[in-house]
Amino acid sequence: MPQVLIKVFRCNPKISTETKWDTFYVETYKNMTVLDALFEILRAKDATVSFRCSCRLGMCGSCAMVINGKERLACRTKVADLGDTITVKPLNNLPIIKDLVVDMEPFFQKYESIIPYFIGKDDEVAKTPSRSPARRLIDDMLDCITCGACYSACSMVAFDKEYLGPAALNRAYCLLADDRDAAFEERFRRINHEHGIWRCHTQFDCMEVCPKNIIPTWSIQQLKNEAVLRGLSRYRKIEEGRGAPMGEEMAGRQQRNNQREKQKLEINSKGHGLEGKRNFSKETTDEASEKAVSRKEFLKKVALSLVGITSISPLLIGIRSTLSPVTVSEAKQPWISLGDINQYEEGKPTLTTFEHPLKSGKSIRRSVYVLRESNEVVVYDAACTHLGCPVRWNEEAQMFFSPCHGGVFNKKGEVVAGPPPRPLDRYECEVRNNELFIKDFLRA
Amino acid sequence: MEELVTDILILGSGGAGLFAALQSADADPRISVTLVTKGLVGKSGCTRMVQGGYNVVLNPRDSLELHFKDTLKGGQFINDQELAWLLVSNAPRTVRELETKVGCFFDRDEHGNIHQKPFAGQSFDRTVHRGDLTGIEIISRLREQVFRRQNIKVIEECRAIDLVTNSEGTRIAGAVLLDIRTGQFLLVRAKAILVATGGGARMYKISAPSMEKSGDGVAMAYRVGAVLMDMEMLQFHPTGLLAGNSRLRGSVLEEGLRGAGAYLFNAKGERFMERYDPERKERSTRDVVARSSYMEILGGRGTPDGGVYLDMSHLGAEFVETNFPGMVERVREIGKDLAREPIEVSPTAHFHMGGIRINLNCQSNIEGLFAAGEDAAGVHGANRLGGNGVAESTVFGILSAERMVDYIKDVSSPSSYSQKQVEEIIERAIKPFKLEVNNSESPFALREEIEEMMWQKVGVVRNGNHLKEALEELNVFEERLEKIAISGPKEYNVAWNEVLNLRNILIIAKATALSALLRTESRGSHYREDFPHTDKEWFKNICLQKNGENEFKVFEQPVNFTRMKPEDVLN
């Protein structure tokens, strides 16, 4: 069997913020996984590499990491499928404990905030048949192993550090759709806000990396539909002490479910045939019910497109829209560090963030793409030049896609399709002592 | 060193640990519960890895007595009958609680009742499941419930190094923990401690459990003088996946496959189970099927990779893919198709029936030290039925918590402890950092040797000579382990943790080999080719206790047939 070169990200924040790549040649064998390869490194090359694992069969989600630029479980990723060079990095969007081990705490704090636990209503075991319409809505989304792959891959998590993220919202969906659970209203309140369901931009990053083939985007979309049905057609902030304006009991939902005609929903090649949409809304009066019916008819059509009703985008960063690039006097252009240049992979735009200070003393987080090619570094602003939605890089297509109105840019940042009026904005950048600096061109 | 005081300390976050934490926290909100887990909470241990399901009597045509008889038959009558009865009689309420309070949703039949599937060694189809990956549902939901209890303090990626007692060694006082992330030690003082860290089946080359499991709870309890029982009884699951050197090796292809009608063939194409158990064939108990497969392999009728073939293709590809999607996916990892072709399987070390001897209050002979789940002995006797494992960990998780809550009512504060004992524990734990690193061997390489030796000499088929050799070799391994030096920072040091794992594994391995040498008969999972028959003289349990530094004190205790005699069950 051939050798492979494995590049392992190393960092021990307890000692220093320095990061580096260690390279190891590993002899491969049949069925070798990345986890096997890491153990081989421990056994024969360097016993100080840290990584996390437990079940080694894709059941516990402990060993999620970024392998060749994509979030995967190390135990379920074959070395033979990865070519002769393999890069292994810790998950994004989470603090590093050491090397490949991240602190999952922020992920689980958000998970906890949606009331992820079941609160039973009944002491009797429910008589719901398996694969009945009510269960089908949940079953395919239920096997989450909280590995954090989706949280790491989601560009909206990178953009908004308060965003609950795909896994938490998917869990909320499973419980909200579960007839047996008693915490519907409170849980719905906790996801129906700008850092909840409305922050999802249907980019499907989560679906692409989920090792359990769950589609959180779909779950989140169902919740948005429900919110819209409840008369929340625009994104809104929930203030402390002001609950959602809907008093709703879940009685009768089941009955309605059974009446609904089944709809087959074919989603990509993963073959999720999800049938039977669910609608949580309770008609309080005949009139409302009539309205709801007409809405339902409408929803049936749009929900099938999977993008359902796109959230009316929160104004992500203030509309920078079609203004020409901002020019600012030299004096106001501080250099900002984007860290060690070596953490950015050659030839692949890598998303990172920095804090942009505001006059108010607060700051907002900006997302940028860093592209290293041979000796050149380009830093693009991640905001689409049309209306400021954050673009995402698609490795297969070698294009940046904007989630909102179909804008597409190539690797050079040039507009390929859609409404954007100009190429992606670039930052002036410099590399000093292996550290990457950019000039912040935005006005506070 | 940081010191923490708690009422109840729970080590382990599998089914037993999590349920015990929830139950204690709910019993009285004033009770402080500390849950310590070696990996991430709910992500370590084997309950999550449960595939097949959960044995429980729910059908009016089934009965507790039948489940009880099956359990004794499987255990070859050396079970602690009172513990086995606790298991079968509490399983129904526990499953109901999992559904209505914890939020699990198990598969249903067309009428909406909980579906129960056939499992080997059972007189009734009573195994509750969610597809073929039942554990994920149980443990995910249990873990989420921990968020709901404010009086549970969770400490993740932290392992207990050793237990601490009062100066007489009669009562538990606390535990010294190592925070894996920081490399710092921590002393937790507690009124009661539950060890629920799982067993030591990982000491074998081909094994099923999750990777961090190293029998820590049993080894620590042994070091403070707890009595161990039935340590020779280590179950080999008959159908472990063969996958070369990959860590997929040994992963279990679930019991339900044989329950559904899978065949086993040797390399000559013979359905060999017809010879070993003409009546039940592939649906015989795990010990019989594992041993039969092993005999075929030993007899030169094995596959190229040293296994036998498991074949489901005659059941129809669609049936297999519909009912066992998790297993189909797992086999696909090695480039094979479970639904359409024979798969190479081998016995794989799976579950330790032996462990800490407990009474009906789940308490060991050390006051305040409780055990539940795989750490405890007695429920399963000489062999565990498929589907009784997760039932045990959840049932006894709840029961042990109830007993601990009762126990601490009369304990005003955690017992005093000796500072010297604590210092010695830490001294010993950090010893590898003080040795010369040059020329030190790798703990990972040493582990491979230990696992290979255990597989060869204390494996599916045993004999006196091999077992004696194994005991000698284990002593040599112990000496070598003491010389291993560790470098690098203490933070998240995987190699250092491996040394600590091996210290525990070697204790479990020695206890297993010694008990196996003493039991001069074959029973359940324990098979001696020099004593191939089951002997009525051996209705006894072998017990071990620490005696000095490297000595075992051994004694036997006759089985007390409190509910049924073997002849009552068999007739």
PDB file of C-alpha atoms in Angstrom, chain A residues 171-378:
ATOM      1  CA  ARG A 171     -33.266  19.513  17.425  1.00  0.00           C
ATOM      2  CA  ALA A 172     -35.841  22.194  18.150  1.00  0.00           C
ATOM      3  CA  TYR A 173     -37.702  21.153  15.031  1.00  0.00           C
ATOM      4  CA  CYS A 174     -37.779  17.493  16.104  1.00  0.00           C
ATOM      5  CA  LEU A 175     -39.281  18.415  19.461  1.00  0.00           C
ATOM      6  CA  LEU A 176     -41.703  20.990  18.071  1.00  0.00           C
ATOM      7  CA  ALA A 177     -42.968  18.391  15.654  1.00  0.00           C
ATOM      8  CA  ASP A 178     -43.344  15.794  18.410  1.00  0.00           C
ATOM      9  CA  ASP A 179     -46.947  15.573  19.582  1.00  0.00           C
ATOM     10  CA  ARG A 180     -45.885  14.108  22.893  1.00  0.00           C
ATOM     11  CA  ASP A 181     -43.939  17.184  23.995  1.00  0.00           C
ATOM     12  CA  ALA A 182     -45.412  19.922  26.178  1.00  0.00           C
ATOM     13  CA  ALA A 183     -43.049  22.859  25.699  1.00  0.00           C
ATOM     14  CA  PHE A 184     -44.131  24.026  22.261  1.00  0.00           C
ATOM     15  CA  GLU A 185     -44.708  27.737  22.861  1.00  0.00           C
ATOM     16  CA  GLU A 186     -41.625  28.462  24.904  1.00  0.00           C
ATOM     17  CA  ARG A 187     -39.387  26.521  22.564  1.00  0.00           C
ATOM     18  CA  PHE A 188     -40.823  28.244  19.525  1.00  0.00           C
ATOM     19  CA  ARG A 189     -40.157  31.605  21.116  1.00  0.00           C
ATOM     20  CA  ARG A 190     -36.547  30.649  21.594  1.00  0.00           C
ATOM     21  CA  ILE A 191     -35.874  29.947  17.940  1.00  0.00           C
ATOM     22  CA  ASN A 192     -38.055  32.570  16.294  1.00  0.00           C
ATOM     23  CA  HIS A 193     -35.655  35.520  16.204  1.00  0.00           C
ATOM     24  CA  GLU A 194     -32.822  36.990  14.240  1.00  0.00           C
ATOM     25  CA  HIS A 195     -30.165  34.701  15.700  1.00  0.00           C
ATOM     26  CA  GLY A 196     -32.468  31.727  15.318  1.00  0.00           C
ATOM     27  CA  ILE A 197     -34.289  30.450  12.252  1.00  0.00           C
ATOM     28  CA  TRP A 198     -34.103  33.783  10.445  1.00  0.00           C
ATOM     29  CA  ARG A 199     -30.352  33.695  10.317  1.00  0.00           C
ATOM     30  CA  CYS A 200     -30.370  30.612   8.093  1.00  0.00           C
ATOM     31  CA  HIS A 201     -29.834  31.457   4.454  1.00  0.00           C
ATOM     32  CA  THR A 202     -30.533  28.031   3.009  1.00  0.00           C
ATOM     33  CA  GLN A 203     -26.969  27.503   1.934  1.00  0.00           C
ATOM     34  CA  PHE A 204     -27.077  23.781   2.702  1.00  0.00           C
ATOM     35  CA  ASP A 205     -23.558  23.769   4.142  1.00  0.00           C
ATOM     36  CA  CYS A 206     -24.939  21.665   6.992  1.00  0.00           C
ATOM     37  CA  MET A 207     -26.501  19.114   4.696  1.00  0.00           C
ATOM     38  CA  GLU A 208     -23.306  18.704   2.737  1.00  0.00           C
ATOM     39  CA  VAL A 209     -21.262  17.707   5.751  1.00  0.00           C
ATOM     40  CA  CYS A 210     -23.748  15.891   7.993  1.00  0.00           C
ATOM     41  CA  PRO A 211     -22.419  12.379   8.599  1.00  0.00           C
ATOM     42  CA  LYS A 212     -25.931  11.196   9.429  1.00  0.00           C
ATOM     43  CA  ASN A 213     -27.471  12.624   6.230  1.00  0.00           C
ATOM     44  CA  ILE A 214     -29.705  14.975   8.158  1.00  0.00           C
ATOM     45  CA  ILE A 215     -30.858  18.141   6.396  1.00  0.00           C
ATOM     46  CA  PRO A 216     -31.113  20.846   9.051  1.00  0.00           C
ATOM     47  CA  THR A 217     -31.889  23.367   6.302  1.00  0.00           C
ATOM     48  CA  TRP A 218     -35.125  21.517   5.667  1.00  0.00           C
ATOM     49  CA  SER A 219     -36.053  21.479   9.359  1.00  0.00           C
ATOM     50  CA  ILE A 220     -35.311  25.177   9.718  1.00  0.00           C
ATOM     51  CA  GLN A 221     -37.396  25.897   6.641  1.00  0.00           C
ATOM     52  CA  GLN A 222     -40.386  24.131   8.197  1.00  0.00           C
ATOM     53  CA  LEU A 223     -40.024  26.348  11.253  1.00  0.00           C
ATOM     54  CA  LYS A 224     -39.877  29.468   9.121  1.00  0.00           C
ATOM     55  CA  ASN A 225     -43.035  28.410   7.343  1.00  0.00           C
ATOM     56  CA  GLU A 226     -44.703  27.981  10.690  1.00  0.00           C
ATOM     57  CA  ALA A 227     -43.546  31.390  11.859  1.00  0.00           C
ATOM     58  CA  VAL A 228     -44.827  33.009   8.701  1.00  0.00           C
ATOM     59  CA  LEU A 229     -48.130  31.214   9.076  1.00  0.00           C
ATOM     60  CA  ARG A 230     -48.416  32.718  12.489  1.00  0.00           C
ATOM     61  CA  GLY A 231     -48.393  36.117  10.975  1.00  0.00           C
ATOM     62  CA  LEU A 232     -44.727  36.757  11.368  1.00  0.00           C
ATOM     63  CA  SER A 233     -43.856  37.625   7.864  1.00  0.00           C
ATOM     64  CA  ARG A 234     -40.937  39.768   8.784  1.00  0.00           C
ATOM     65  CA  TYR A 235     -37.945  39.158  10.916  1.00  0.00           C
ATOM     66  CA  ARG A 236     -38.384  40.497  14.387  1.00  0.00           C
ATOM     67  CA  LYS A 237     -36.538  40.785  17.610  1.00  0.00           C
ATOM     68  CA  ILE A 238     -37.976  39.190  20.684  1.00  0.00           C
ATOM     69  CA  GLU A 239     -37.395  41.383  23.660  1.00  0.00           C
ATOM     70  CA  GLU A 240     -37.142  40.100  27.158  1.00  0.00           C
ATOM     71  CA  GLY A 241     -40.532  39.485  28.671  1.00  0.00           C
ATOM     72  CA  ARG A 242     -42.396  39.795  25.395  1.00  0.00           C
ATOM     73  CA  GLY A 243     -43.365  36.370  24.300  1.00  0.00           C
ATOM     74  CA  ALA A 244     -44.545  35.312  20.919  1.00  0.00           C
ATOM     75  CA  PRO A 245     -48.034  36.634  20.252  1.00  0.00           C
ATOM     76  CA  MET A 246     -49.573  33.292  19.696  1.00  0.00           C
ATOM     77  CA  GLY A 247     -51.383  31.320  22.293  1.00  0.00           C
ATOM     78  CA  GLU A 248     -51.597  27.909  20.800  1.00  0.00           C
ATOM     79  CA  GLU A 249     -52.538  24.492  21.941  1.00  0.00           C
ATOM     80  CA  MET A 250     -51.437  21.492  20.047  1.00  0.00           C
ATOM     81  CA  ALA A 251     -54.672  19.586  20.346  1.00  0.00           C
ATOM     82  CA  GLY A 252     -56.131  18.669  17.033  1.00  0.00           C
ATOM     83  CA  ARG A 253     -52.845  18.844  15.214  1.00  0.00           C
ATOM     84  CA  GLN A 254     -52.670  15.139  14.837  1.00  0.00           C
ATOM     85  CA  GLN A 255     -56.153  15.074  13.397  1.00  0.00           C
ATOM     86  CA  ARG A 256     -55.249  17.686  10.837  1.00  0.00           C
ATOM     87  CA  ASN A 257     -52.106  15.846   9.971  1.00  0.00           C
ATOM     88  CA  ASN A 258     -53.990  12.763   9.064  1.00  0.00           C
ATOM     89  CA  GLN A 259     -56.192  14.777   6.768  1.00  0.00           C
ATOM     90  CA  ARG A 260     -53.316  16.315   4.918  1.00  0.00           C
ATOM     91  CA  GLU A 261     -52.518  14.831   1.599  1.00  0.00           C
ATOM     92  CA  LYS A 262     -49.100  13.330   1.409  1.00  0.00           C
ATOM     93  CA  GLN A 263     -46.504  15.036  -0.685  1.00  0.00           C
ATOM     94  CA  LYS A 264     -43.413  13.362  -1.870  1.00  0.00           C
ATOM     95  CA  LEU A 265     -40.364  15.495  -1.553  1.00  0.00           C
ATOM     96  CA  GLU A 266     -37.302  14.327  -3.344  1.00  0.00           C
ATOM     97  CA  ILE A 267     -34.230  15.948  -2.007  1.00  0.00           C
ATOM     98  CA  ASN A 268     -30.980  15.446  -3.900  1.00  0.00           C
ATOM     99  CA  SER A 269     -29.338  12.113  -4.296  1.00  0.00           C
ATOM    100  CA  LYS A 270     -29.336  11.407  -0.577  1.00  0.00           C
ATOM    101  CA  GLY A 271     -32.805  10.103  -1.155  1.00  0.00           C
ATOM    102  CA  HIS A 272     -34.648  11.717   1.698  1.00  0.00           C
ATOM    103  CA  GLY A 273     -38.223  11.148   0.756  1.00  0.00           C
ATOM    104  CA  LEU A 274     -39.909  13.283   3.345  1.00  0.00           C
ATOM    105  CA  GLU A 275     -43.608  13.028   3.148  1.00  0.00           C
ATOM    106  CA  GLY A 276     -46.409  14.998   4.613  1.00  0.00           C
ATOM    107  CA  LYS A 277     -45.798  18.547   5.622  1.00  0.00           C
ATOM    108  CA  ARG A 278     -46.700  19.602   9.053  1.00  0.00           C
ATOM    109  CA  ASN A 279     -48.368  22.765   9.991  1.00  0.00           C
ATOM    110  CA  PHE A 280     -48.482  23.737  13.599  1.00  0.00           C
ATOM    111  CA  SER A 281     -50.847  26.590  13.328  1.00  0.00           C
ATOM    112  CA  LYS A 282     -54.064  26.426  15.218  1.00  0.00           C
ATOM    113  CA  GLU A 283     -57.087  28.070  13.710  1.00  0.00           C
ATOM    114  CA  THR A 284     -58.774  29.985  16.466  1.00  0.00           C
ATOM    115  CA  THR A 285     -61.730  31.137  14.414  1.00  0.00           C
ATOM    116  CA  ASP A 286     -63.419  30.036  11.235  1.00  0.00           C
ATOM    117  CA  GLU A 287     -62.137  33.083   9.470  1.00  0.00           C
ATOM    118  CA  ALA A 288     -58.584  32.399  10.461  1.00  0.00           C
ATOM    119  CA  SER A 289     -59.004  28.874   9.420  1.00  0.00           C
ATOM    120  CA  GLU A 290     -60.127  29.917   5.968  1.00  0.00           C
ATOM    121  CA  LYS A 291     -57.148  32.176   5.641  1.00  0.00           C
ATOM    122  CA  ALA A 292     -54.886  29.447   6.848  1.00  0.00           C
ATOM    123  CA  VAL A 293     -56.264  27.084   4.254  1.00  0.00           C
ATOM    124  CA  SER A 294     -55.500  29.467   1.456  1.00  0.00           C
ATOM    125  CA  ARG A 295     -52.075  30.031   2.946  1.00  0.00           C
ATOM    126  CA  LYS A 296     -51.584  26.343   3.201  1.00  0.00           C
ATOM    127  CA  GLU A 297     -52.361  25.929  -0.447  1.00  0.00           C
ATOM    128  CA  PHE A 298     -49.798  28.549  -1.221  1.00  0.00           C
ATOM    129  CA  LEU A 299     -47.279  27.018   1.111  1.00  0.00           C
ATOM    130  CA  LYS A 300     -47.696  23.627  -0.379  1.00  0.00           C
ATOM    131  CA  LYS A 301     -46.349  24.971  -3.607  1.00  0.00           C
ATOM    132  CA  VAL A 302     -43.485  26.929  -2.208  1.00  0.00           C
ATOM    133  CA  ALA A 303     -42.410  24.544   0.496  1.00  0.00           C
ATOM    134  CA  LEU A 304     -41.816  21.945  -2.128  1.00  0.00           C
ATOM    135  CA  SER A 305     -39.112  24.046  -3.624  1.00  0.00           C
ATOM    136  CA  LEU A 306     -37.365  23.397  -0.315  1.00  0.00           C
ATOM    137  CA  VAL A 307     -36.433  26.971  -0.022  1.00  0.00           C
ATOM    138  CA  GLY A 308     -39.982  27.593   0.978  1.00  0.00           C
ATOM    139  CA  ILE A 309     -40.378  31.138   2.014  1.00  0.00           C
ATOM    140  CA  THR A 310     -36.995  32.663   2.181  1.00  0.00           C
ATOM    141  CA  SER A 311     -36.621  34.809   5.187  1.00  0.00           C
ATOM    142  CA  ILE A 312     -36.816  38.455   4.430  1.00  0.00           C
ATOM    143  CA  SER A 313     -33.142  38.975   4.895  1.00  0.00           C
ATOM    144  CA  PRO A 314     -32.180  40.818   7.972  1.00  0.00           C
ATOM    145  CA  LEU A 315     -30.044  43.676   6.839  1.00  0.00           C
ATOM    146  CA  LEU A 316     -26.905  41.817   7.313  1.00  0.00           C
ATOM    147  CA  ILE A 317     -24.363  44.491   7.412  1.00  0.00           C
ATOM    148  CA  GLY A 318     -26.295  47.483   6.364  1.00  0.00           C
ATOM    149  CA  ILE A 319     -26.942  47.564   2.669  1.00  0.00           C
ATOM    150  CA  ARG A 320     -23.715  48.400   0.991  1.00  0.00           C
ATOM    151  CA  SER A 321     -25.442  47.543  -2.224  1.00  0.00           C
ATOM    152  CA  THR A 322     -24.435  49.319  -5.335  1.00  0.00           C
ATOM    153  CA  LEU A 323     -22.393  52.073  -3.799  1.00  0.00           C
ATOM    154  CA  SER A 324     -18.902  52.227  -5.118  1.00  0.00           C
ATOM    155  CA  PRO A 325     -16.223  50.957  -2.732  1.00  0.00           C
ATOM    156  CA  VAL A 326     -15.829  53.192   0.244  1.00  0.00           C
ATOM    157  CA  THR A 327     -12.749  55.334   0.293  1.00  0.00           C
ATOM    158  CA  VAL A 328     -11.398  56.375   3.604  1.00  0.00           C
ATOM    159  CA  SER A 329      -8.499  58.614   4.423  1.00  0.00           C
ATOM    160  CA  GLU A 330      -5.251  56.858   5.206  1.00  0.00           C
ATOM    161  CA  ALA A 331      -5.288  57.899   8.819  1.00  0.00           C
ATOM    162  CA  LYS A 332      -8.374  55.836   9.548  1.00  0.00           C
ATOM    163  CA  GLN A 333      -7.037  52.628   8.130  1.00  0.00           C
ATOM    164  CA  PRO A 334      -5.715  50.469  10.918  1.00  0.00           C
ATOM    165  CA  TRP A 335      -3.982  47.205  10.056  1.00  0.00           C
ATOM    166  CA  ILE A 336      -5.762  44.159  11.401  1.00  0.00           C
ATOM    167  CA  SER A 337      -4.128  40.784  11.908  1.00  0.00           C
ATOM    168  CA  LEU A 338      -5.721  37.673  10.443  1.00  0.00           C
ATOM    169  CA  GLY A 339      -3.235  35.394  12.205  1.00  0.00           C
ATOM    170  CA  ASP A 340      -0.615  33.000  10.948  1.00  0.00           C
ATOM    171  CA  ILE A 341      -0.506  32.886   7.158  1.00  0.00           C
ATOM    172  CA  ASN A 342       0.245  29.160   7.250  1.00  0.00           C
ATOM    173  CA  GLN A 343      -3.170  28.298   8.625  1.00  0.00           C
ATOM    174  CA  TYR A 344      -4.668  29.167   5.247  1.00  0.00           C
ATOM    175  CA  GLU A 345      -4.678  26.360   2.768  1.00  0.00           C
ATOM    176  CA  GLU A 346      -2.955  26.871  -0.589  1.00  0.00           C
ATOM    177  CA  GLY A 347      -5.274  27.426  -3.512  1.00  0.00           C
ATOM    178  CA  LYS A 348      -8.544  27.393  -1.610  1.00  0.00           C
ATOM    179  CA  PRO A 349     -10.427  30.476  -0.419  1.00  0.00           C
ATOM    180  CA  THR A 350     -10.728  30.112   3.353  1.00  0.00           C
ATOM    181  CA  LEU A 351     -13.353  31.899   5.400  1.00  0.00           C
ATOM    182  CA  THR A 352     -12.223  33.794   8.464  1.00  0.00           C
ATOM    183  CA  THR A 353     -13.504  36.708  10.527  1.00  0.00           C
ATOM    184  CA  PHE A 354     -12.244  39.793  12.287  1.00  0.00           C
ATOM    185  CA  GLU A 355     -13.798  42.370  14.586  1.00  0.00           C
ATOM    186  CA  HIS A 356     -14.447  45.732  12.990  1.00  0.00           C
ATOM    187  CA  PRO A 357     -14.699  48.486  15.626  1.00  0.00           C
ATOM    188  CA  LEU A 358     -17.649  50.871  15.508  1.00  0.00           C
ATOM    189  CA  LYS A 359     -17.738  54.459  16.731  1.00  0.00           C
ATOM    190  CA  SER A 360     -20.144  53.471  19.470  1.00  0.00           C
ATOM    191  CA  GLY A 361     -17.363  51.498  21.078  1.00  0.00           C
ATOM    192  CA  LYS A 362     -18.971  48.240  20.038  1.00  0.00           C
ATOM    193  CA  SER A 363     -17.775  46.200  17.129  1.00  0.00           C
ATOM    194  CA  ILE A 364     -19.238  44.068  14.399  1.00  0.00           C
ATOM    195  CA  ARG A 365     -17.819  40.890  13.038  1.00  0.00           C
ATOM    196  CA  ARG A 366     -16.760  40.834   9.377  1.00  0.00           C
ATOM    197  CA  SER A 367     -16.213  37.758   7.285  1.00  0.00           C
ATOM    198  CA  VAL A 368     -13.487  37.587   4.662  1.00  0.00           C
ATOM    199  CA  TYR A 369     -12.073  34.946   2.358  1.00  0.00           C
ATOM    200  CA  VAL A 370      -8.302  34.483   2.325  1.00  0.00           C
ATOM    201  CA  LEU A 371      -6.854  32.982  -0.835  1.00  0.00           C
ATOM    202  CA  ARG A 372      -3.194  31.934  -0.950  1.00  0.00           C
ATOM    203  CA  GLU A 373      -1.799  31.101  -4.319  1.00  0.00           C
ATOM    204  CA  SER A 374       1.946  30.463  -4.712  1.00  0.00           C
ATOM    205  CA  ASN A 375       3.362  33.630  -3.231  1.00  0.00           C
ATOM    206  CA  GLU A 376       0.340  35.811  -3.542  1.00  0.00           C
ATOM    207  CA  VAL A 377      -2.375  36.467  -1.015  1.00  0.00           C
ATOM    208  CA  VAL A 378      -5.784  37.922  -1.843  1.00  0.00           C
TER     209      VAL A 378
END
